[in-house]
mmCIF file of C-alpha atoms in Angstrom:
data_model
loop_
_atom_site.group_PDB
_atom_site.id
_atom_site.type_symbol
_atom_site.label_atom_id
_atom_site.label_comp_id
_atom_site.label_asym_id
_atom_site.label_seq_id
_atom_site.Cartn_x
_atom_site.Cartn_y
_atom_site.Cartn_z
ATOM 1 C CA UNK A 1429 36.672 0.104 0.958
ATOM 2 C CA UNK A 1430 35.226 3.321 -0.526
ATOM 3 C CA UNK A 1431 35.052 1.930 -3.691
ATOM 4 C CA UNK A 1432 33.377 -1.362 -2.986
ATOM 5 C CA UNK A 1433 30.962 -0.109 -1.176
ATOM 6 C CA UNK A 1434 29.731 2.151 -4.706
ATOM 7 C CA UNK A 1435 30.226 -0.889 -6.383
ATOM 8 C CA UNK A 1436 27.663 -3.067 -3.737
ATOM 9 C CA UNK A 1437 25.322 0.189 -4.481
ATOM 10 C CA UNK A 1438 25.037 0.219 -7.877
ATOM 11 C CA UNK A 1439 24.324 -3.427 -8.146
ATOM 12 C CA UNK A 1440 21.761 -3.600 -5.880
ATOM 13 C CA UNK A 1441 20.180 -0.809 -7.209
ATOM 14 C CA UNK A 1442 20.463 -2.225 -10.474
ATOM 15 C CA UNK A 1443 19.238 -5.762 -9.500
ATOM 16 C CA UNK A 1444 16.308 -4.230 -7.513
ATOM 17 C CA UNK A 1445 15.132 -2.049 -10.533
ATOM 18 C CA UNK A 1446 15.188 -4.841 -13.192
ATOM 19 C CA UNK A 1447 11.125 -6.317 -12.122
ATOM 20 C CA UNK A 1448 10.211 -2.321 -12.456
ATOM 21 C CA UNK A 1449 12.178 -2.607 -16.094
ATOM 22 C CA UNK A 1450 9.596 -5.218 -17.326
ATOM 23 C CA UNK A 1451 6.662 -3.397 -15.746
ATOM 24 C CA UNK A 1452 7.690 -0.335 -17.540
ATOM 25 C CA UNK A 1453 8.144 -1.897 -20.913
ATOM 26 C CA UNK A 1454 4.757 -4.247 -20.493
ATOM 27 C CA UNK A 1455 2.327 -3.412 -23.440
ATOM 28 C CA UNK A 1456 -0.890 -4.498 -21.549
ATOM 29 C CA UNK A 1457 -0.490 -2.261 -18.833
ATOM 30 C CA UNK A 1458 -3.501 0.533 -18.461
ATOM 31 C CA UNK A 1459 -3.032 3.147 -15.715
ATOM 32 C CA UNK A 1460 -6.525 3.970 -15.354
ATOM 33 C CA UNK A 1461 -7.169 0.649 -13.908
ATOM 34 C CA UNK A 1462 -4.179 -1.446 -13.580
ATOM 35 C CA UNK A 1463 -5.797 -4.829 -12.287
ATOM 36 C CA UNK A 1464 -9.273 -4.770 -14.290
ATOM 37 C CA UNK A 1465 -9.739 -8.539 -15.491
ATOM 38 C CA UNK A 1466 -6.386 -9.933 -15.242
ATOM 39 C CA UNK A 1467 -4.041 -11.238 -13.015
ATOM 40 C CA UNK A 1468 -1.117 -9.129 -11.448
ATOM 41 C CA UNK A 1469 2.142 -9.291 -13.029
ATOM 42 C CA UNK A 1470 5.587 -10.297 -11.110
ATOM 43 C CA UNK A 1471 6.702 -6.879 -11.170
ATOM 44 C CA UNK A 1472 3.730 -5.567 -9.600
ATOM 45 C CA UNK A 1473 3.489 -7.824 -6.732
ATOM 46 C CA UNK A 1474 7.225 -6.616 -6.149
ATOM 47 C CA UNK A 1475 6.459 -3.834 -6.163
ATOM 48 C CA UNK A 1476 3.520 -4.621 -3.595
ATOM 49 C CA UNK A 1477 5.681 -6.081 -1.208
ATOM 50 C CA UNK A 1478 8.758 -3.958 -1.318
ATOM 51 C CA UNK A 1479 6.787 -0.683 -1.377
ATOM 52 C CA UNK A 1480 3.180 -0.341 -0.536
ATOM 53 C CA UNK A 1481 3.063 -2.784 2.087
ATOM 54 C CA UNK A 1482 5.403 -1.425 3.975
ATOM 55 C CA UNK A 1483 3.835 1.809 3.918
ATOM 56 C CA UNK A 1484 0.461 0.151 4.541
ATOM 57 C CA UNK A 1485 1.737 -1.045 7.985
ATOM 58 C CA UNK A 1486 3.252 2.213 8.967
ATOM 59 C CA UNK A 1487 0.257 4.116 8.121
ATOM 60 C CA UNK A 1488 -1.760 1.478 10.325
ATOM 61 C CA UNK A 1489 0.483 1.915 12.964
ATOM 62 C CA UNK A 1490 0.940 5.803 12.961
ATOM 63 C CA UNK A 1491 -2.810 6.113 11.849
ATOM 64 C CA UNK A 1492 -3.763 3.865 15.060
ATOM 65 C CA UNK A 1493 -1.462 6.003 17.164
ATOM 66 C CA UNK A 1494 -3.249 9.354 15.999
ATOM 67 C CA UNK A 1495 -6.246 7.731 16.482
ATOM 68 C CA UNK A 1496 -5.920 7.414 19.744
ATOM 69 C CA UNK A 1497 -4.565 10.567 20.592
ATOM 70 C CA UNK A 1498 -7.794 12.607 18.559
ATOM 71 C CA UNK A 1499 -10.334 9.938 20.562
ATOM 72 C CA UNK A 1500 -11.180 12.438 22.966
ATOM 73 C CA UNK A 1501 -11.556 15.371 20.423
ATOM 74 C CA UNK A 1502 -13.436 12.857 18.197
ATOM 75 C CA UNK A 1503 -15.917 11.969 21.057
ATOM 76 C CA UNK A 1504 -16.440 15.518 21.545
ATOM 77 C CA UNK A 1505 -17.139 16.429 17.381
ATOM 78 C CA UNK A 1506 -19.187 13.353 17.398
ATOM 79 C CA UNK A 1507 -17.061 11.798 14.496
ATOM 80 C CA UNK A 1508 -15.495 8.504 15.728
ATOM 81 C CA UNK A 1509 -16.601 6.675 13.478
ATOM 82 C CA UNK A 1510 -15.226 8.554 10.350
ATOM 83 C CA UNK A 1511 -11.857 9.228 12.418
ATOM 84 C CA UNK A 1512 -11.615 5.377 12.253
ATOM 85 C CA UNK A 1513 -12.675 5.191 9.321
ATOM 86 C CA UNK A 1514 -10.138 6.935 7.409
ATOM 87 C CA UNK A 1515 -7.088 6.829 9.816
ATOM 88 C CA UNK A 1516 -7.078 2.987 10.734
ATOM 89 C CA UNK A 1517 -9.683 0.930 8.773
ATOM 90 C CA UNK A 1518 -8.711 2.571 5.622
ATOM 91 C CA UNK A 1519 -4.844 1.461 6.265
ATOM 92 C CA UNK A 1520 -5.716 -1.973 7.543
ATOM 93 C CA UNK A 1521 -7.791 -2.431 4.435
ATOM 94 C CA UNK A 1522 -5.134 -1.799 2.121
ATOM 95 C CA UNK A 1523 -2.501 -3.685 4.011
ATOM 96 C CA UNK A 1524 -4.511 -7.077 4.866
ATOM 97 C CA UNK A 1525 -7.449 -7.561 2.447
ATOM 98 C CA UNK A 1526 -5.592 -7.176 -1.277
ATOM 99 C CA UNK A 1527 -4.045 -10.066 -3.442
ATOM 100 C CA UNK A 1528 -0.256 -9.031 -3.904
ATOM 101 C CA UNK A 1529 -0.118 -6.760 -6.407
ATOM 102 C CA UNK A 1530 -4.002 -5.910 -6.878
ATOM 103 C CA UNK A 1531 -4.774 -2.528 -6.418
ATOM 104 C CA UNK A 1532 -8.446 -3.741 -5.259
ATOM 105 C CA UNK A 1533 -8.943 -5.213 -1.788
ATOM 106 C CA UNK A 1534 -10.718 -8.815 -2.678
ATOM 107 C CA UNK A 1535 -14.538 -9.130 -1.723
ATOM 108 C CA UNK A 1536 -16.154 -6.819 0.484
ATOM 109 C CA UNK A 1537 -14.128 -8.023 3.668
ATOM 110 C CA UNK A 1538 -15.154 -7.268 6.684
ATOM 111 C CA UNK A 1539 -13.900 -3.002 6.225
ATOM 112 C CA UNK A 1540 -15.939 -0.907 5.118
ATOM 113 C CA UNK A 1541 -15.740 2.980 4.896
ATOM 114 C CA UNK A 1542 -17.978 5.389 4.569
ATOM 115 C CA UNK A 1543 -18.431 6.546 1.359
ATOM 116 C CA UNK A 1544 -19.216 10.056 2.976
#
């Protein structure tokens, strides 16, 4: 049992790596700005869903939870707005107003944060 369960490791690790194997190897790929006049490839919107969403709705969640906790300390400094900002809009932005794969949300949407 040992052994098949190494065996149902390594294959899933190497089916889940293959997308990331043509992302790696792509030619037209800039890292200064990934998604600048073209469309996201199939790795990248993998990627997207299996990685940065996730983490998109956990820092909404945990971001919404501090929030709430600092709202009295927040009322007091006088920076709601900027505690929001940054610890739930900024989250929610990321998770609910980008294409998959873009690294741009699309349009102005109805988030906005400060550029302060």
């Amino acid at each position: 049992m040992p052994a098949f369960k190494s065996v149902l490791a390594a294959t899933l690790v190497i089916a889940l790596s293959q997308p990331f194997a043509s992302f790696a190897a792509s030619d037209d790929y800039d890292i200064l700005a990934p998604t600048s006049g073209r469309d996201p490839t199939a790795a990248e919107m993998v990627a997207d869903t299996l990685v940065a969403r996730p983490l998109y709705a956990v820092a909404t969640v945990a971001g919404t939870a501090i929030f709430l906790v600092s709202l009295p300390f927040s009322a007091i400094g006088g920076n709601i707005e900027k505690s929001a900002n940054e610890l739930m809009i900024g989250p929610a932005q990321g998770l609910l107003t980008r294409c998959l794969g873009c690294i741009e949300p699309l349009g102005d949407g109805n988030f906005e944060r400060s550029a302060e």
